Amino acid sequence: MAKALALAQKGDGRTSPNPMVGCVIVKNGQIISEGYHEHVGGYHAERNALLHCAEDPAGADLYVTLEPCCHTGRTPPCTDIIIEKNIARVFVGALDVNPKVAGKGVKQLRDAGIEVITGILEDQCRKCNEVFEYYMTTHLPFVDAKYAMTLDGKIATVSGDSQWVSGEASRQAVHRLRRHYKGIMCGIGTVLSDDPMLNCRIANSIDPVRIVCDTHLRLPIDAALVQTASDIPMWVIAGPEADPDKKSVLEDCGVQVITCGLDKNGQIDLKQALRILADREIDGILLEGGSTLMGAAFKAHLVNKVHAFIAPKVIGGSGAPSPVGGTGVEKMSQAVQLRKMTLTSYDRDFCITGCPQYV
């Protein structure tokens, strides 16, 4: 199953909104085939493996990280070919939370006389598809908040200079994160101050959809995001009162303008925005700030994961911005705490990763 899990992760960034799945087929103690879900619309892992066996797979064991599907979607059901090829036993990492499957695949295999063993490396298999599982069960995108700060908790100097807080190794790690998510989001303040590209600079990777929250459509026409909109998808989420003429100009540049309601503070209603994005099959988002948007996301309990890069620098300044803005909490007991934490070093920087636990 560990081999199947490693195979599954080869599909990272290419299978959305489908899960990443890996499969290994073993006969007489030898691996006779392996496969993974390579890209959305392509064959699933089981079918890829079964169609490329070194010998007849009849009587073999099949290891797969996720329960085989039993419905027709973009591709045929995997249970059909498993039964057709006379597989003896199927070892499943995790059951599929998709209501079209959700135990039905296992039942179909067992009804056909195939022995099915579930829960093999289940935690690791679920973690591999945490984005898919959250999207499938909530119909909201999984939100990963990423920021880089100095040792004293600043994301820029008092003058606004922020290039670069973190080192080259950390920035390369961020590009790997961008490859993992279907969308990447920031606020208009970040665009106005940094003019970012928000693309993925890893060879042969698919760029995420760039998404900017911009209530009043202040996005400059000469911004890098707008100038590259015909090559890399660029969406703007604007309020209902945004200037229609500016909307038309942006659309002429290839930008998709999405209208969304506002919250009580007159800002984009983030939960409504996420629902709209989910309807467009954005299953996961890397949230890259700035501090106002980050604060709103934490306040609304919409952040599912945090990647906090910390550089060994001190810049000071009471007016220098911090990663998470907004009104904050009044008491330390109300603080958002992280669970399932890991600490990773990137040259001189460290990255704390964890899942927020809201009070």
Coordinates of C-alpha atoms in Angstrom, one line a residue:
M1 CA 0.0 0.0 0.0
A2 CA 2.9 2.3 0.6
K3 CA 3.9 1.9 -3.0
A4 CA 0.4 2.6 -4.1
L5 CA 0.4 5.8 -2.0
A6 CA 3.6 7.0 -3.6
L7 CA 2.1 6.4 -7.0
A8 CA -1.1 8.3 -6.1
Q9 CA 1.0 11.4 -5.3
K10 CA 2.4 11.4 -8.8
G11 CA -1.0 12.8 -9.9
D12 CA -0.7 15.8 -7.6
G13 CA -2.0 19.0 -9.3
R14 CA -3.5 17.1 -12.3
T15 CA -6.5 15.1 -11.0
S16 CA -8.7 17.9 -9.5
P17 CA -11.6 17.7 -8.8
N18 CA -11.0 13.9 -8.7
P19 CA -8.9 12.3 -5.9
M20 CA -5.3 11.1 -6.3
V21 CA -5.3 7.3 -6.4
G22 CA -2.5 4.7 -6.8
C23 CA -2.8 1.0 -7.5
V24 CA -0.4 -2.0 -7.3
I25 CA -1.2 -5.5 -8.4
V26 CA 0.6 -8.4 -6.8
K27 CA 0.6 -12.1 -7.9
N28 CA 2.7 -14.9 -6.3
G29 CA 4.5 -12.3 -4.2
Q30 CA 5.6 -10.3 -7.2
I31 CA 4.4 -6.9 -8.5
I32 CA 2.9 -7.5 -12.0
S33 CA 1.6 -4.0 -12.6
E34 CA 1.0 -0.6 -11.1
G35 CA -0.8 2.5 -12.1
Y36 CA -2.2 5.8 -10.9
H37 CA -4.8 8.4 -11.8
E38 CA -2.7 10.6 -14.1
H39 CA -5.1 13.4 -14.9
V40 CA -8.7 14.3 -14.7
G41 CA -10.7 12.6 -17.5
G42 CA -8.0 9.8 -17.8
Y43 CA -8.4 6.2 -16.7
H44 CA -8.5 5.6 -12.9
A45 CA -5.6 3.9 -11.2
E46 CA -7.1 0.4 -11.1
R47 CA -7.9 0.4 -14.8
N48 CA -4.5 1.8 -15.7
A49 CA -2.9 -1.0 -13.7
L50 CA -5.1 -3.8 -14.9
L51 CA -4.6 -2.8 -18.6
H52 CA -0.8 -3.1 -18.3
C53 CA -0.2 -6.3 -16.4
A54 CA 3.0 -8.3 -17.1
E55 CA 0.8 -11.5 -16.9
D56 CA -2.8 -12.6 -16.5
P57 CA -4.0 -10.9 -13.2
A58 CA -6.5 -13.6 -12.4
G59 CA -6.1 -14.6 -8.8
A60 CA -3.9 -11.6 -8.0
D61 CA -4.2 -9.2 -5.1
L62 CA -5.0 -5.5 -5.9
Y63 CA -3.9 -2.7 -3.6
V64 CA -5.6 0.6 -4.1
T65 CA -5.4 3.8 -1.9
L66 CA -9.1 4.6 -2.4
E67 CA -12.2 2.5 -2.7
P68 CA -12.8 1.5 -6.4
C69 CA -15.6 3.5 -8.0
C70 CA -18.8 1.7 -9.1
H71 CA -20.5 4.4 -11.2
T72 CA -19.9 5.8 -14.7
G73 CA -18.5 9.3 -14.7
R74 CA -15.9 10.6 -17.1
T75 CA -14.6 7.0 -17.2
P76 CA -16.2 3.5 -16.7
P77 CA -16.6 1.9 -13.2
C78 CA -13.4 0.4 -11.8
T79 CA -15.3 -2.4 -10.0
D80 CA -16.4 -3.8 -13.4
I81 CA -12.9 -4.4 -14.6
I82 CA -11.7 -5.7 -11.3
I83 CA -14.5 -8.3 -11.4
E84 CA -13.9 -9.0 -15.1
K85 CA -10.2 -9.7 -14.5
N86 CA -10.9 -12.2 -11.7
I87 CA -8.9 -10.4 -9.0
A88 CA -8.9 -12.6 -5.9
R89 CA -8.5 -10.0 -3.1
V90 CA -8.7 -6.2 -3.0
F91 CA -6.9 -4.2 -0.3
V92 CA -8.3 -0.7 0.2
G93 CA -6.7 2.2 1.9
A94 CA -9.7 4.4 2.5
L95 CA -13.4 4.3 1.7
D96 CA -14.6 7.0 -0.7
V97 CA -16.6 9.8 0.8
N98 CA -18.3 10.5 -2.6
P99 CA -21.9 9.6 -2.0
K100 CA -22.0 7.9 -5.4
V101 CA -19.5 5.4 -4.0
A102 CA -19.3 5.5 -0.2
G103 CA -19.1 1.8 0.5
K104 CA -21.0 0.7 -2.6
G105 CA -17.8 -0.2 -4.5
V106 CA -16.7 -2.5 -1.7
K107 CA -20.1 -4.1 -1.5
Q108 CA -20.2 -4.7 -5.3
L109 CA -16.8 -6.4 -5.1
R110 CA -17.9 -8.6 -2.2
D111 CA -21.1 -9.5 -3.8
A112 CA -19.0 -10.8 -6.8
G113 CA -17.1 -13.1 -4.4
I114 CA -14.0 -11.0 -4.1
E115 CA -12.4 -10.7 -0.7
V116 CA -12.0 -7.0 0.3
I117 CA -9.9 -5.8 3.2
T118 CA -10.2 -2.1 4.1
G119 CA -8.3 0.4 6.3
I120 CA -4.8 -0.3 5.1
L121 CA -2.7 2.8 5.9
E122 CA -6.0 4.6 6.1
D123 CA -4.7 7.8 7.8
Q124 CA -2.0 8.3 5.2
C125 CA -4.5 7.6 2.3
R126 CA -7.0 10.1 3.7
K127 CA -4.3 12.8 4.2
C128 CA -3.4 12.3 0.5
N129 CA -6.9 13.3 -0.4
E130 CA -7.8 15.8 2.3
V131 CA -8.7 18.4 -0.3
F132 CA -11.0 16.1 -2.1
E133 CA -12.6 14.8 1.1
Y134 CA -13.4 18.3 2.4
Y135 CA -14.7 19.5 -0.9
M136 CA -16.9 16.4 -1.4
T137 CA -18.4 16.5 2.1
T138 CA -18.9 20.3 2.5
H139 CA -19.0 21.6 -1.1
L140 CA -16.5 24.2 -0.1
P141 CA -12.9 24.5 -1.2
F142 CA -10.2 23.4 1.2
V143 CA -8.4 26.6 2.2
D144 CA -4.6 26.5 3.0
A145 CA -3.4 29.8 4.4
K146 CA 0.2 30.5 3.4
Y147 CA 2.4 33.3 4.6
A148 CA 6.0 34.2 5.3
M149 CA 7.0 36.3 8.2
T150 CA 10.1 37.4 10.1
L151 CA 11.0 36.2 13.6
D152 CA 9.1 39.2 15.1
G153 CA 6.0 38.4 13.1
K154 CA 6.2 40.9 10.3
I155 CA 5.4 40.4 6.6
A156 CA 6.9 43.7 5.4
T157 CA 8.8 46.6 6.7
V158 CA 7.1 49.9 7.8
S159 CA 7.7 51.2 4.2
G160 CA 5.9 48.1 2.7
D161 CA 9.0 46.4 1.4
S162 CA 8.4 42.6 1.4
Q163 CA 10.9 41.2 -1.1
W164 CA 12.0 38.9 0.2
V165 CA 11.0 37.8 3.7
S166 CA 11.9 34.2 3.1
G167 CA 14.8 32.5 1.3
E168 CA 15.0 30.8 -2.1
A169 CA 14.3 27.3 -0.6
S170 CA 11.1 28.5 1.0
R171 CA 9.9 30.2 -2.2
Q172 CA 10.5 27.0 -4.1
A173 CA 8.4 25.1 -1.5
V174 CA 5.6 27.7 -2.1
H175 CA 5.7 26.9 -5.9
R176 CA 5.2 23.2 -5.0
L177 CA 2.2 24.2 -2.8
R178 CA 0.8 26.2 -5.7
R179 CA 1.0 23.1 -7.9
H180 CA -1.1 21.2 -5.4
Y181 CA -4.1 23.6 -5.4
K182 CA -6.7 24.4 -8.1
G183 CA -6.9 28.0 -7.1
I184 CA -4.7 30.6 -5.5
M185 CA -6.2 33.7 -3.8
C186 CA -5.1 37.1 -2.6
G187 CA -6.7 40.4 -1.8
I188 CA -6.5 43.6 -3.9
G189 CA -4.1 45.1 -1.4
T190 CA -1.5 42.5 -2.2
V191 CA -1.9 43.2 -5.9
L192 CA -1.6 46.9 -5.5
S193 CA 1.5 46.6 -3.3
D194 CA 3.4 43.7 -4.9
D195 CA 2.0 43.2 -8.4
P196 CA 2.4 39.4 -8.1
M197 CA 2.1 36.8 -10.9
L198 CA 0.7 34.0 -8.6
N199 CA 1.8 31.4 -11.1
C200 CA 3.6 28.0 -10.5
R201 CA 7.2 28.1 -11.7
I202 CA 7.8 24.3 -11.7
A203 CA 8.3 22.7 -15.1
N204 CA 5.4 20.8 -16.6
S205 CA 3.0 22.0 -13.8
I206 CA -0.5 23.4 -14.4
D207 CA -0.9 26.9 -13.1
P208 CA -3.7 27.4 -10.6
V209 CA -6.6 29.8 -11.3
R210 CA -5.5 33.2 -9.9
I211 CA -8.3 34.7 -7.8
V212 CA -8.4 38.2 -6.4
C213 CA -11.0 39.5 -3.9
D214 CA -11.6 43.1 -5.1
T215 CA -14.8 44.6 -3.8
H216 CA -14.7 47.8 -5.8
L217 CA -12.7 46.6 -8.9
R218 CA -9.6 48.6 -8.2
L219 CA -7.5 46.0 -10.1
P220 CA -5.2 48.0 -12.4
I221 CA -5.3 47.1 -16.1
D222 CA -1.5 47.1 -16.3
A223 CA -1.2 44.6 -13.4
A224 CA 0.8 41.4 -14.2
L225 CA -2.3 39.4 -13.4
V226 CA -4.4 41.2 -16.0
Q227 CA -1.7 41.3 -18.6
T228 CA -1.3 37.5 -18.4
A229 CA -5.0 36.7 -18.1
S230 CA -5.2 35.3 -21.7
D231 CA -2.5 32.7 -20.8
I232 CA -3.2 31.9 -17.2
P233 CA -6.8 31.9 -15.8
M234 CA -7.5 35.0 -13.8
W235 CA -10.8 35.6 -11.8
V236 CA -11.8 38.6 -9.8
I237 CA -14.5 38.5 -7.1
A238 CA -16.2 41.8 -6.9
G239 CA -19.1 43.4 -5.0
P240 CA -22.5 44.0 -6.6
E241 CA -21.9 47.8 -6.9
A242 CA -18.6 47.4 -8.7
D243 CA -18.1 49.7 -11.8
P244 CA -19.7 48.0 -14.8
D245 CA -17.4 49.9 -17.2
K246 CA -14.3 48.6 -15.4
K247 CA -15.8 45.1 -15.4
S248 CA -16.2 45.3 -19.2
V249 CA -12.6 46.5 -19.6
L250 CA -11.3 43.6 -17.5
E251 CA -13.3 41.1 -19.3
D252 CA -12.0 42.3 -22.6
C253 CA -8.5 41.5 -21.2
G254 CA -9.6 37.9 -20.5
V255 CA -10.4 38.4 -16.8
Q256 CA -13.5 36.7 -15.5
V257 CA -15.4 39.0 -13.1
I258 CA -17.6 37.2 -10.5
T259 CA -20.1 39.1 -8.6
C260 CA -20.5 38.2 -4.9
G261 CA -22.5 39.6 -1.9
L262 CA -20.8 41.6 0.9
D263 CA -20.5 40.9 4.6
K264 CA -21.6 43.3 7.3
N265 CA -18.3 45.2 7.0
G266 CA -18.8 45.9 3.3
Q267 CA -16.2 43.4 2.2
I268 CA -16.6 40.3 0.0
D269 CA -18.6 37.6 1.9
L270 CA -15.9 35.0 1.9
K271 CA -18.1 32.0 2.6
Q272 CA -20.4 33.0 -0.3
A273 CA -17.4 33.5 -2.5
L274 CA -16.1 30.0 -1.6
R275 CA -19.5 28.5 -2.5
I276 CA -19.4 30.2 -5.9
L277 CA -15.8 28.9 -6.4
A278 CA -16.9 25.4 -5.4
D279 CA -19.7 25.5 -8.0
R280 CA -16.9 26.1 -10.5
E281 CA -15.0 23.0 -9.4
I282 CA -12.4 24.9 -7.4
D283 CA -11.8 22.2 -4.7
G284 CA -8.8 23.7 -3.0
I285 CA -7.3 27.2 -2.6
L286 CA -3.9 28.4 -1.5
L287 CA -4.7 31.7 0.4
E288 CA -1.7 34.0 0.1
G289 CA -2.9 37.1 1.9
G290 CA -2.7 40.0 2.5
S291 CA -3.4 40.4 6.2
T292 CA -7.0 41.8 5.8
L293 CA -8.1 38.8 3.7
M294 CA -6.2 36.4 6.0
G295 CA -7.9 37.9 9.0
A296 CA -11.3 37.6 7.5
A297 CA -10.8 34.0 6.6
F298 CA -9.7 33.1 10.1
K299 CA -12.5 35.0 11.7
A300 CA -15.0 33.2 9.5
H301 CA -13.4 29.8 10.4
L302 CA -12.7 29.1 6.8
V303 CA -9.0 28.2 7.0
N304 CA -8.4 24.4 7.0
K305 CA -4.6 24.4 7.0
V306 CA -1.7 26.8 7.7
H307 CA 1.8 27.0 6.1
A308 CA 3.7 29.6 8.1
F309 CA 7.2 30.2 6.8
I310 CA 9.4 31.9 9.4
A311 CA 12.6 33.6 8.5
P312 CA 15.4 34.3 11.0
K313 CA 15.2 38.1 10.6
V314 CA 14.0 40.9 12.9
I315 CA 12.8 44.1 11.3
G316 CA 10.8 45.8 14.1
G317 CA 8.4 48.7 13.7
S318 CA 5.1 48.9 15.4
G319 CA 3.5 49.9 12.2
A320 CA 4.9 47.0 10.1
P321 CA 2.1 44.6 9.0
S322 CA 1.6 41.2 10.5
P323 CA 0.2 38.1 8.5
V324 CA -3.3 38.1 10.0
G325 CA -5.1 41.4 10.3
G326 CA -8.7 42.3 11.3
T327 CA -10.0 42.9 14.7
G328 CA -8.4 39.7 16.2
V329 CA -9.5 38.2 19.5
E330 CA -9.8 39.8 22.9
K331 CA -8.5 37.0 25.1
M332 CA -5.7 34.5 24.7
S333 CA -8.2 31.7 25.4
Q334 CA -9.9 32.6 22.1
A335 CA -6.8 32.1 20.0
V336 CA -6.9 29.7 17.1
Q337 CA -4.6 26.9 17.9
L338 CA -2.9 24.4 15.5
R339 CA -3.1 20.6 15.7
K340 CA -1.4 17.9 13.7
M341 CA 1.6 20.1 13.4
T342 CA 4.9 19.5 11.6
L343 CA 8.0 21.6 11.5
T344 CA 10.1 21.6 8.3
S345 CA 13.4 23.4 7.6
Y346 CA 14.1 25.2 4.3
D347 CA 17.8 26.3 4.4
R348 CA 17.7 29.0 7.1
D349 CA 13.9 29.2 7.3
F350 CA 11.4 27.1 9.1
C351 CA 7.8 26.2 8.1
I352 CA 5.1 25.4 10.7
T353 CA 2.3 23.4 9.2
G354 CA -0.9 22.5 11.0
C355 CA -4.7 22.5 11.0
P356 CA -6.6 25.3 12.9
Q357 CA -8.7 24.3 15.8
Y358 CA -11.4 27.0 16.4
V359 CA -12.8 27.9 19.8

